[in-house]
């Protein structure tokens, strides 16, 4: 990504407002969250965390990092907290999946089935 690609002053203002909400929240330790996310950019902490998920992961000397994607997450301004789950909104025959931080999950067949079966306005 380049710093000016897709720049929007309106989105910057919205980001700053959401950041202010998070910083003033008692529900979320914003600095602890930022530190935890920052560690994911470093090779050793990332591999250590991955090893905690499986005992078959061996450190790969040829491992190369790639630029991180953008992980958008909604901020609930009423509760001053991060939304931790998907929000599904239906309008007429359109379903909006909000806070979809995992593209793999939103493309999963069971999730699609749940959407079709549980949204009252979806025909």
PDB file of N, CA, C and O in Angstrom, residues 59-117:
ATOM      1  N   UNK A  59      10.553 -24.355  12.915  1.00  0.00           N
ATOM      2  CA  UNK A  59      10.951 -23.045  12.387  1.00  0.00           C
ATOM      3  C   UNK A  59      11.583 -23.217  11.018  1.00  0.00           C
ATOM      4  O   UNK A  59      12.484 -24.024  10.826  1.00  0.00           O
ATOM      5  N   UNK A  60      11.109 -22.485  10.090  1.00  0.00           N
ATOM      6  CA  UNK A  60      11.579 -22.564   8.720  1.00  0.00           C
ATOM      7  C   UNK A  60      12.573 -21.438   8.488  1.00  0.00           C
ATOM      8  O   UNK A  60      12.220 -20.275   8.535  1.00  0.00           O
ATOM      9  N   UNK A  61      13.804 -21.793   8.211  1.00  0.00           N
ATOM     10  CA  UNK A  61      14.851 -20.784   8.007  1.00  0.00           C
ATOM     11  C   UNK A  61      14.600 -19.942   6.757  1.00  0.00           C
ATOM     12  O   UNK A  61      15.118 -18.860   6.619  1.00  0.00           O
ATOM     13  N   UNK A  62      13.834 -20.466   5.830  1.00  0.00           N
ATOM     14  CA  UNK A  62      13.559 -19.736   4.595  1.00  0.00           C
ATOM     15  C   UNK A  62      12.291 -18.880   4.682  1.00  0.00           C
ATOM     16  O   UNK A  62      11.846 -18.340   3.682  1.00  0.00           O
ATOM     17  N   UNK A  63      11.724 -18.803   5.854  1.00  0.00           N
ATOM     18  CA  UNK A  63      10.489 -18.048   6.041  1.00  0.00           C
ATOM     19  C   UNK A  63      10.723 -16.580   5.718  1.00  0.00           C
ATOM     20  O   UNK A  63      11.693 -15.980   6.154  1.00  0.00           O
ATOM     21  N   UNK A  64       9.847 -16.020   4.897  1.00  0.00           N
ATOM     22  CA  UNK A  64       9.940 -14.606   4.538  1.00  0.00           C
ATOM     23  C   UNK A  64       8.647 -13.916   4.922  1.00  0.00           C
ATOM     24  O   UNK A  64       7.570 -14.482   4.751  1.00  0.00           O
ATOM     25  N   UNK A  65       8.767 -12.719   5.402  1.00  0.00           N
ATOM     26  CA  UNK A  65       7.552 -11.976   5.732  1.00  0.00           C
ATOM     27  C   UNK A  65       7.046 -11.267   4.486  1.00  0.00           C
ATOM     28  O   UNK A  65       7.792 -10.993   3.555  1.00  0.00           O
ATOM     29  N   UNK A  66       5.771 -11.003   4.485  1.00  0.00           N
ATOM     30  CA  UNK A  66       5.121 -10.276   3.405  1.00  0.00           C
ATOM     31  C   UNK A  66       4.332  -9.138   4.044  1.00  0.00           C
ATOM     32  O   UNK A  66       3.988  -9.202   5.224  1.00  0.00           O
ATOM     33  N   UNK A  67       4.037  -8.108   3.281  1.00  0.00           N
ATOM     34  CA  UNK A  67       3.290  -6.987   3.861  1.00  0.00           C
ATOM     35  C   UNK A  67       1.963  -7.460   4.450  1.00  0.00           C
ATOM     36  O   UNK A  67       1.288  -8.317   3.885  1.00  0.00           O
ATOM     37  N   UNK A  68       1.634  -6.911   5.578  1.00  0.00           N
ATOM     38  CA  UNK A  68       0.375  -7.262   6.243  1.00  0.00           C
ATOM     39  C   UNK A  68      -0.783  -6.592   5.535  1.00  0.00           C
ATOM     40  O   UNK A  68      -0.654  -5.497   4.997  1.00  0.00           O
ATOM     41  N   UNK A  69      -1.911  -7.261   5.533  1.00  0.00           N
ATOM     42  CA  UNK A  69      -3.127  -6.670   4.990  1.00  0.00           C
ATOM     43  C   UNK A  69      -3.768  -5.762   6.035  1.00  0.00           C
ATOM     44  O   UNK A  69      -3.313  -5.659   7.168  1.00  0.00           O
ATOM     45  N   UNK A  70      -4.817  -5.138   5.640  1.00  0.00           N
ATOM     46  CA  UNK A  70      -5.537  -4.262   6.552  1.00  0.00           C
ATOM     47  C   UNK A  70      -6.684  -5.049   7.159  1.00  0.00           C
ATOM     48  O   UNK A  70      -7.487  -5.639   6.444  1.00  0.00           O
ATOM     49  N   UNK A  71      -6.744  -5.068   8.465  1.00  0.00           N
ATOM     50  CA  UNK A  71      -7.799  -5.792   9.173  1.00  0.00           C
ATOM     51  C   UNK A  71      -8.730  -4.764   9.791  1.00  0.00           C
ATOM     52  O   UNK A  71      -8.443  -4.194  10.836  1.00  0.00           O
ATOM     53  N   UNK A  72      -9.828  -4.531   9.117  1.00  0.00           N
ATOM     54  CA  UNK A  72     -10.784  -3.549   9.619  1.00  0.00           C
ATOM     55  C   UNK A  72     -11.644  -4.178  10.698  1.00  0.00           C
ATOM     56  O   UNK A  72     -12.056  -5.328  10.583  1.00  0.00           O
ATOM     57  N   UNK A  73     -11.882  -3.432  11.751  1.00  0.00           N
ATOM     58  CA  UNK A  73     -12.749  -3.919  12.816  1.00  0.00           C
ATOM     59  C   UNK A  73     -13.599  -2.766  13.302  1.00  0.00           C
ATOM     60  O   UNK A  73     -13.110  -1.660  13.510  1.00  0.00           O
ATOM     61  N   UNK A  74     -14.900  -3.030  13.453  1.00  0.00           N
ATOM     62  CA  UNK A  74     -15.827  -1.983  13.849  1.00  0.00           C
ATOM     63  C   UNK A  74     -15.651  -1.592  15.308  1.00  0.00           C
ATOM     64  O   UNK A  74     -15.340  -2.420  16.156  1.00  0.00           O
ATOM     65  N   UNK A  75     -15.899  -0.325  15.567  1.00  0.00           N
ATOM     66  CA  UNK A  75     -15.899   0.200  16.930  1.00  0.00           C
ATOM     67  C   UNK A  75     -17.333   0.553  17.274  1.00  0.00           C
ATOM     68  O   UNK A  75     -17.994   1.292  16.545  1.00  0.00           O
ATOM     69  N   UNK A  76     -17.824   0.021  18.378  1.00  0.00           N
ATOM     70  CA  UNK A  76     -19.159   0.355  18.857  1.00  0.00           C
ATOM     71  C   UNK A  76     -19.033   1.621  19.690  1.00  0.00           C
ATOM     72  O   UNK A  76     -18.475   1.594  20.789  1.00  0.00           O
ATOM     73  N   UNK A  77     -19.517   2.736  19.176  1.00  0.00           N
ATOM     74  CA  UNK A  77     -19.342   4.010  19.868  1.00  0.00           C
ATOM     75  C   UNK A  77     -20.246   4.128  21.098  1.00  0.00           C
ATOM     76  O   UNK A  77     -19.978   4.944  21.968  1.00  0.00           O
ATOM     77  N   UNK A  78     -21.296   3.314  21.189  1.00  0.00           N
ATOM     78  CA  UNK A  78     -22.151   3.349  22.387  1.00  0.00           C
ATOM     79  C   UNK A  78     -21.454   2.689  23.568  1.00  0.00           C
ATOM     80  O   UNK A  78     -21.476   3.188  24.682  1.00  0.00           O
ATOM     81  N   UNK A  79     -20.838   1.514  23.323  1.00  0.00           N
ATOM     82  CA  UNK A  79     -20.177   0.789  24.411  1.00  0.00           C
ATOM     83  C   UNK A  79     -18.690   1.098  24.500  1.00  0.00           C
ATOM     84  O   UNK A  79     -18.022   0.635  25.409  1.00  0.00           O
ATOM     85  N   UNK A  80     -18.170   1.855  23.526  1.00  0.00           N
ATOM     86  CA  UNK A  80     -16.746   2.200  23.459  1.00  0.00           C
ATOM     87  C   UNK A  80     -15.873   0.951  23.465  1.00  0.00           C
ATOM     88  O   UNK A  80     -14.913   0.839  24.205  1.00  0.00           O
ATOM     89  N   UNK A  81     -16.254   0.009  22.615  1.00  0.00           N
ATOM     90  CA  UNK A  81     -15.499  -1.240  22.538  1.00  0.00           C
ATOM     91  C   UNK A  81     -15.429  -1.708  21.094  1.00  0.00           C
ATOM     92  O   UNK A  81     -16.183  -1.257  20.236  1.00  0.00           O
ATOM     93  N   UNK A  82     -14.488  -2.630  20.841  1.00  0.00           N
ATOM     94  CA  UNK A  82     -14.390  -3.242  19.522  1.00  0.00           C
ATOM     95  C   UNK A  82     -15.481  -4.285  19.377  1.00  0.00           C
ATOM     96  O   UNK A  82     -15.757  -5.037  20.315  1.00  0.00           O
ATOM     97  N   UNK A  83     -16.097  -4.346  18.214  1.00  0.00           N
ATOM     98  CA  UNK A  83     -17.055  -5.417  17.931  1.00  0.00           C
ATOM     99  C   UNK A  83     -16.242  -6.681  17.710  1.00  0.00           C
ATOM    100  O   UNK A  83     -15.324  -6.697  16.898  1.00  0.00           O
ATOM    101  N   UNK A  84     -16.581  -7.734  18.399  1.00  0.00           N
ATOM    102  CA  UNK A  84     -15.801  -8.951  18.325  1.00  0.00           C
ATOM    103  C   UNK A  84     -16.454 -10.030  17.465  1.00  0.00           C
ATOM    104  O   UNK A  84     -15.910 -11.109  17.305  1.00  0.00           O
ATOM    105  N   UNK A  85     -17.631  -9.741  16.909  1.00  0.00           N
ATOM    106  CA  UNK A  85     -18.334 -10.746  16.127  1.00  0.00           C
ATOM    107  C   UNK A  85     -18.856 -10.129  14.834  1.00  0.00           C
ATOM    108  O   UNK A  85     -18.799  -8.912  14.652  1.00  0.00           O
ATOM    109  N   UNK A  86     -19.374 -10.967  13.964  1.00  0.00           N
ATOM    110  CA  UNK A  86     -19.955 -10.493  12.719  1.00  0.00           C
ATOM    111  C   UNK A  86     -21.289  -9.803  13.013  1.00  0.00           C
ATOM    112  O   UNK A  86     -21.987 -10.170  13.952  1.00  0.00           O
ATOM    113  N   UNK A  87     -21.625  -8.840  12.201  1.00  0.00           N
ATOM    114  CA  UNK A  87     -22.919  -8.190  12.275  1.00  0.00           C
ATOM    115  C   UNK A  87     -23.553  -8.395  10.912  1.00  0.00           C
ATOM    116  O   UNK A  87     -22.960  -8.065   9.889  1.00  0.00           O
ATOM    117  N   UNK A  88     -24.741  -8.973  10.910  1.00  0.00           N
ATOM    118  CA  UNK A  88     -25.429  -9.273   9.662  1.00  0.00           C
ATOM    119  C   UNK A  88     -26.658  -8.381   9.564  1.00  0.00           C
ATOM    120  O   UNK A  88     -27.514  -8.395  10.438  1.00  0.00           O
ATOM    121  N   UNK A  89     -26.725  -7.591   8.508  1.00  0.00           N
ATOM    122  CA  UNK A  89     -27.854  -6.694   8.250  1.00  0.00           C
ATOM    123  C   UNK A  89     -28.473  -7.074   6.923  1.00  0.00           C
ATOM    124  O   UNK A  89     -27.759  -7.317   5.949  1.00  0.00           O
ATOM    125  N   UNK A  90     -29.797  -7.109   6.880  1.00  0.00           N
ATOM    126  CA  UNK A  90     -30.503  -7.460   5.654  1.00  0.00           C
ATOM    127  C   UNK A  90     -31.414  -6.311   5.254  1.00  0.00           C
ATOM    128  O   UNK A  90     -32.138  -5.773   6.081  1.00  0.00           O
ATOM    129  N   UNK A  91     -31.343  -5.938   3.983  1.00  0.00           N
ATOM    130  CA  UNK A  91     -32.234  -4.936   3.407  1.00  0.00           C
ATOM    131  C   UNK A  91     -32.762  -5.494   2.107  1.00  0.00           C
ATOM    132  O   UNK A  91     -31.979  -5.752   1.185  1.00  0.00           O
ATOM    133  N   UNK A  92     -34.078  -5.684   2.050  1.00  0.00           N
ATOM    134  CA  UNK A  92     -34.710  -6.276   0.861  1.00  0.00           C
ATOM    135  C   UNK A  92     -34.013  -7.594   0.559  1.00  0.00           C
ATOM    136  O   UNK A  92     -33.984  -8.483   1.396  1.00  0.00           O
ATOM    137  N   UNK A  93     -33.421  -7.756  -0.609  1.00  0.00           N
ATOM    138  CA  UNK A  93     -32.731  -9.005  -0.956  1.00  0.00           C
ATOM    139  C   UNK A  93     -31.222  -8.869  -0.901  1.00  0.00           C
ATOM    140  O   UNK A  93     -30.502  -9.594  -1.591  1.00  0.00           O
ATOM    141  N   UNK A  94     -30.729  -7.948  -0.087  1.00  0.00           N
ATOM    142  CA  UNK A  94     -29.291  -7.737   0.038  1.00  0.00           C
ATOM    143  C   UNK A  94     -28.878  -8.026   1.478  1.00  0.00           C
ATOM    144  O   UNK A  94     -29.499  -7.538   2.421  1.00  0.00           O
ATOM    145  N   UNK A  95     -27.842  -8.824   1.638  1.00  0.00           N
ATOM    146  CA  UNK A  95     -27.323  -9.139   2.965  1.00  0.00           C
ATOM    147  C   UNK A  95     -25.954  -8.482   3.095  1.00  0.00           C
ATOM    148  O   UNK A  95     -25.093  -8.656   2.233  1.00  0.00           O
ATOM    149  N   UNK A  96     -25.766  -7.716   4.164  1.00  0.00           N
ATOM    150  CA  UNK A  96     -24.495  -7.059   4.433  1.00  0.00           C
ATOM    151  C   UNK A  96     -23.834  -7.776   5.603  1.00  0.00           C
ATOM    152  O   UNK A  96     -24.437  -7.928   6.663  1.00  0.00           O
ATOM    153  N   UNK A  97     -22.603  -8.219   5.404  1.00  0.00           N
ATOM    154  CA  UNK A  97     -21.821  -8.853   6.460  1.00  0.00           C
ATOM    155  C   UNK A  97     -20.831  -7.797   6.938  1.00  0.00           C
ATOM    156  O   UNK A  97     -19.901  -7.444   6.226  1.00  0.00           O
ATOM    157  N   UNK A  98     -21.035  -7.286   8.144  1.00  0.00           N
ATOM    158  CA  UNK A  98     -20.176  -6.248   8.698  1.00  0.00           C
ATOM    159  C   UNK A  98     -19.197  -6.863   9.687  1.00  0.00           C
ATOM    160  O   UNK A  98     -19.484  -7.877  10.316  1.00  0.00           O
ATOM    161  N   UNK A  99     -18.066  -6.223   9.846  1.00  0.00           N
ATOM    162  CA  UNK A  99     -17.020  -6.669  10.760  1.00  0.00           C
ATOM    163  C   UNK A  99     -16.466  -8.033  10.352  1.00  0.00           C
ATOM    164  O   UNK A  99     -16.095  -8.840  11.196  1.00  0.00           O
ATOM    165  N   UNK A 100     -16.410  -8.271   9.062  1.00  0.00           N
ATOM    166  CA  UNK A 100     -15.941  -9.550   8.536  1.00  0.00           C
ATOM    167  C   UNK A 100     -14.415  -9.534   8.481  1.00  0.00           C
ATOM    168  O   UNK A 100     -13.824  -9.229   7.464  1.00  0.00           O
ATOM    169  N   UNK A 101     -13.790  -9.856   9.611  1.00  0.00           N
ATOM    170  CA  UNK A 101     -12.329  -9.811   9.681  1.00  0.00           C
ATOM    171  C   UNK A 101     -11.686 -11.054   9.081  1.00  0.00           C
ATOM    172  O   UNK A 101     -10.483 -11.099   8.913  1.00  0.00           O
ATOM    173  N   UNK A 102     -12.491 -12.061   8.750  1.00  0.00           N
ATOM    174  CA  UNK A 102     -11.946 -13.285   8.184  1.00  0.00           C
ATOM    175  C   UNK A 102     -12.623 -13.607   6.856  1.00  0.00           C
ATOM    176  O   UNK A 102     -13.740 -14.121   6.841  1.00  0.00           O
ATOM    177  N   UNK A 103     -11.969 -13.312   5.728  1.00  0.00           N
ATOM    178  CA  UNK A 103     -12.571 -13.636   4.432  1.00  0.00           C
ATOM    179  C   UNK A 103     -12.833 -15.134   4.275  1.00  0.00           C
ATOM    180  O   UNK A 103     -13.798 -15.534   3.643  1.00  0.00           O
ATOM    181  N   UNK A 104     -11.988 -15.951   4.875  1.00  0.00           N
ATOM    182  CA  UNK A 104     -12.192 -17.396   4.796  1.00  0.00           C
ATOM    183  C   UNK A 104     -13.488 -17.828   5.436  1.00  0.00           C
ATOM    184  O   UNK A 104     -14.195 -18.698   4.935  1.00  0.00           O
ATOM    185  N   UNK A 105     -13.831 -17.215   6.553  1.00  0.00           N
ATOM    186  CA  UNK A 105     -15.072 -17.578   7.233  1.00  0.00           C
ATOM    187  C   UNK A 105     -16.287 -17.083   6.459  1.00  0.00           C
ATOM    188  O   UNK A 105     -17.272 -17.800   6.306  1.00  0.00           O
ATOM    189  N   UNK A 106     -16.238 -15.872   5.942  1.00  0.00           N
ATOM    190  CA  UNK A 106     -17.404 -15.335   5.236  1.00  0.00           C
ATOM    191  C   UNK A 106     -17.660 -16.057   3.921  1.00  0.00           C
ATOM    192  O   UNK A 106     -18.750 -15.964   3.380  1.00  0.00           O
ATOM    193  N   UNK A 107     -16.676 -16.780   3.412  1.00  0.00           N
ATOM    194  CA  UNK A 107     -16.898 -17.549   2.185  1.00  0.00           C
ATOM    195  C   UNK A 107     -17.210 -19.010   2.486  1.00  0.00           C
ATOM    196  O   UNK A 107     -17.337 -19.817   1.570  1.00  0.00           O
ATOM    197  N   UNK A 108     -17.347 -19.366   3.750  1.00  0.00           N
ATOM    198  CA  UNK A 108     -17.593 -20.754   4.134  1.00  0.00           C
ATOM    199  C   UNK A 108     -19.054 -21.153   3.876  1.00  0.00           C
ATOM    200  O   UNK A 108     -19.976 -20.376   4.130  1.00  0.00           O
ATOM    201  N   UNK A 109     -19.249 -22.359   3.397  1.00  0.00           N
ATOM    202  CA  UNK A 109     -20.588 -22.874   3.096  1.00  0.00           C
ATOM    203  C   UNK A 109     -21.495 -22.869   4.347  1.00  0.00           C
ATOM    204  O   UNK A 109     -22.640 -22.439   4.256  1.00  0.00           O
ATOM    205  N   UNK A 110     -21.041 -23.317   5.524  1.00  0.00           N
ATOM    206  CA  UNK A 110     -21.928 -23.290   6.694  1.00  0.00           C
ATOM    207  C   UNK A 110     -22.396 -21.869   7.053  1.00  0.00           C
ATOM    208  O   UNK A 110     -23.539 -21.684   7.466  1.00  0.00           O
ATOM    209  N   UNK A 111     -21.520 -20.889   6.887  1.00  0.00           N
ATOM    210  CA  UNK A 111     -21.908 -19.511   7.181  1.00  0.00           C
ATOM    211  C   UNK A 111     -22.960 -19.045   6.176  1.00  0.00           C
ATOM    212  O   UNK A 111     -23.960 -18.424   6.550  1.00  0.00           O
ATOM    213  N   UNK A 112     -22.770 -19.361   4.910  1.00  0.00           N
ATOM    214  CA  UNK A 112     -23.753 -18.995   3.879  1.00  0.00           C
ATOM    215  C   UNK A 112     -25.097 -19.656   4.165  1.00  0.00           C
ATOM    216  O   UNK A 112     -26.148 -19.020   4.040  1.00  0.00           O
ATOM    217  N   UNK A 113     -25.076 -20.912   4.569  1.00  0.00           N
ATOM    218  CA  UNK A 113     -26.310 -21.626   4.907  1.00  0.00           C
ATOM    219  C   UNK A 113     -27.016 -20.935   6.072  1.00  0.00           C
ATOM    220  O   UNK A 113     -28.233 -20.743   6.054  1.00  0.00           O
ATOM    221  N   UNK A 114     -26.245 -20.551   7.089  1.00  0.00           N
ATOM    222  CA  UNK A 114     -26.828 -19.863   8.241  1.00  0.00           C
ATOM    223  C   UNK A 114     -27.479 -18.544   7.809  1.00  0.00           C
ATOM    224  O   UNK A 114     -28.569 -18.209   8.252  1.00  0.00           O
ATOM    225  N   UNK A 115     -26.818 -17.811   6.927  1.00  0.00           N
ATOM    226  CA  UNK A 115     -27.366 -16.543   6.432  1.00  0.00           C
ATOM    227  C   UNK A 115     -28.712 -16.784   5.759  1.00  0.00           C
ATOM    228  O   UNK A 115     -29.710 -16.131   6.054  1.00  0.00           O
ATOM    229  N   UNK A 116     -28.759 -17.738   4.854  1.00  0.00           N
ATOM    230  CA  UNK A 116     -29.986 -18.015   4.107  1.00  0.00           C
ATOM    231  C   UNK A 116     -31.108 -18.472   5.035  1.00  0.00           C
ATOM    232  O   UNK A 116     -32.250 -18.050   4.899  1.00  0.00           O
ATOM    233  N   UNK A 117     -30.782 -19.305   6.005  1.00  0.00           N
ATOM    234  CA  UNK A 117     -31.807 -19.875   6.885  1.00  0.00           C
ATOM    235  C   UNK A 117     -32.270 -18.926   7.986  1.00  0.00           C
ATOM    236  O   UNK A 117     -33.380 -19.066   8.481  1.00  0.00           O
TER     237      UNK A 117
END
